[in-house]
Amino acid sequence: MNAPDILEDAERHCSKTGVRLTPLRRRVLELVARANAPVKAYDLLSQIDRANASAKPPTVYRALDFLIDAGLVHRVEALNAFVACPQAGHGHAAVLYICEACTKVTEVQGARPGQEHKPRSFTVKRSVIEHYGRCANCQ
Amino acid sequence: MNAPDILEDAERHCSKTGVRLTPLRRRVLELVARANAPVKAYDLLSQIDRANASAKPPTVYRALDFLIDAGLVHRVEALNAFVACPQAGHGHAAVLYICEACTKVTEVQGARPGQEHKPRSFTVKRSVIEHYGRCANCQ
DNA sequence: TTCCGGATGTGATAACATAACAAAATGCAA
DNA sequence: TTGCATTTTGTTATGTTATCACATCCGGAA
Ligand SMILES: [Zn+2]
Ligand SMILES: [Zn+2]
Ligand SMILES: [Zn+2]
Ligand SMILES: [Zn+2]
């Protein structure tokens, strides 16, 4: 999914859910979406900083927290990085396939993996599922 | 699994595979195993430091890297923490269930979740699978 | 003994993230 | 419109996590 579509989708989603996609947050989302790869918080910061010298770490981390809560961005835990979600607000059940050669990330939704072997009476609130390897183009 | 059993298991595993479980590495593994919970690198460092004032961050990170490569310890990505593996050298397919109330971690092996929705021709090298929620005792 | 490679020691710094408080912007009701 | 509460952003500082680069040590092979 490309950046303009993600932005448009995000606008719709935020209108519907009543959360405020401010210019700063929109800018951060746009940078994440354009990256087309997992992007680091401090890389975002230096990009924002070119237009807005007042940008500091909390600026970008707060925006990212908002975007994650809103379901517009996912955190890639094992990379300390962030990707735009191709389907705004689908919930937190994303499964990520991350190519270590070209950095491309493919997101799969709706799967509820691992539940088969779940310990008895364990209640899952949130899952982190990241598969690292090689995509079709990088075999 | 308790700490002495994990240590004994680790000795066996290292003998068999020919890797060197040095005193420092054994000490770090022992600290991780005793913790019975995800433990932070700098917490390990301060514990080591009580006996060995020369311990510095690379000391503990190198030991942890070794233990992870040897399959004796897993990194909990979303916590920046480490847990002892209850079954030395089973491979890297661990699925972790992490209770956010009592920090207890249950490891399930052998599951290959998420593969059903895998993008065509994606070759998975390593998976990070962490489920956060409440264990049976903490409902 | 000498050399070599793996392991550890050491100091510095990079990379990632949050706390705490101030100021500004926004929305709303009187 | 004015005042007030709430949210958002600015700002300074610091906390936390991780790695680099180079030195030293130590055990085994030649
Ligand atoms: Zn998503
Ligand atoms: Zn690729
Ligand atoms: Zn394991
Ligand atoms: Zn629990």
Coordinates of C-alpha atoms in Angstrom, one line a residue, chain A residues 75 77-80 95 97-100 104 106 108-137 139, chain B residues 75 77-80 95 97-100 104 106 108-137 139:
Chain A
R75 CA 6.1 -1.1 16.3
E77 CA 9.9 -4.9 18.4
A78 CA 13.0 -6.7 17.3
L79 CA 14.2 -3.7 15.3
N80 CA 13.2 -0.8 17.5
V95 CA 1.7 -10.6 11.9
Y97 CA 7.0 -10.8 7.6
I98 CA 10.2 -8.9 7.4
C99 CA 12.8 -9.5 4.7
E100 CA 16.3 -9.1 6.1
K104 CA 10.4 -5.0 2.9
T106 CA 4.5 -7.7 4.6
V108 CA -0.9 -10.3 7.5
Q109 CA -4.0 -9.6 9.5
G110 CA -6.6 -11.8 11.1
A111 CA -4.4 -14.7 12.0
R112 CA -4.4 -15.7 15.6
P113 CA -1.4 -17.9 15.7
G114 CA 0.0 -19.7 18.7
Q115 CA -3.3 -20.0 20.4
E116 CA -3.3 -23.8 19.8
H117 CA -0.5 -24.4 22.3
K118 CA -1.6 -21.7 24.7
P119 CA -1.2 -22.6 28.4
R120 CA -4.5 -23.4 30.0
S121 CA -6.3 -20.2 31.2
F122 CA -3.8 -17.8 29.8
T123 CA -5.6 -14.7 28.5
V124 CA -3.8 -13.1 25.7
K125 CA -4.1 -9.3 25.6
R126 CA -1.5 -8.5 22.9
S127 CA 0.8 -10.5 20.7
V128 CA 4.1 -9.7 19.1
I129 CA 4.6 -11.8 16.0
E130 CA 7.5 -11.1 13.7
H131 CA 9.0 -13.5 11.1
Y132 CA 12.4 -12.6 9.8
G133 CA 13.8 -14.1 6.6
R134 CA 13.8 -13.6 2.9
C135 CA 11.0 -12.4 0.7
A136 CA 10.1 -13.8 -2.7
N137 CA 12.4 -11.4 -4.5
Q139 CA 15.8 -15.8 -2.2
Chain B
R75 CA 15.7 -12.6 24.3
E77 CA 12.1 -8.5 22.4
A78 CA 9.3 -6.4 23.6
L79 CA 10.8 -6.1 27.1
N80 CA 14.5 -5.8 26.3
V95 CA 6.8 -19.2 21.7
Y97 CA 3.5 -16.5 27.0
I98 CA 4.3 -13.6 29.4
C99 CA 2.1 -12.7 32.3
E100 CA 2.0 -8.9 32.7
K104 CA 6.0 -15.4 34.8
T106 CA 5.9 -19.9 29.9
V108 CA 6.1 -23.5 24.3
Q109 CA 8.3 -25.2 21.8
G110 CA 7.6 -26.8 18.5
A111 CA 4.8 -24.6 17.4
R112 CA 5.2 -23.0 14.0
P113 CA 2.5 -20.4 14.2
G114 CA 1.6 -17.9 11.5
Q115 CA 3.0 -20.0 8.7
E116 CA -0.5 -20.6 7.3
H117 CA -0.8 -17.0 6.2
K118 CA 2.8 -16.7 5.1
P119 CA 3.4 -14.7 1.9
R120 CA 4.2 -16.9 -1.0
S121 CA 7.9 -17.8 -1.2
F122 CA 8.9 -16.1 2.0
T123 CA 11.5 -18.1 3.8
V124 CA 11.4 -17.7 7.5
K125 CA 14.8 -17.7 9.3
R126 CA 13.8 -16.7 12.7
S127 CA 10.5 -15.8 14.5
V128 CA 9.7 -13.6 17.4
I129 CA 6.5 -14.8 19.0
E130 CA 5.5 -13.2 22.3
H131 CA 2.0 -13.3 23.8
Y132 CA 1.3 -10.8 26.6
G133 CA -1.6 -11.2 29.0
R134 CA -2.6 -12.9 32.2
C135 CA -1.6 -16.3 33.4
A136 CA -4.0 -18.8 35.1
N137 CA -3.1 -17.4 38.6
Q139 CA -7.0 -13.7 36.0

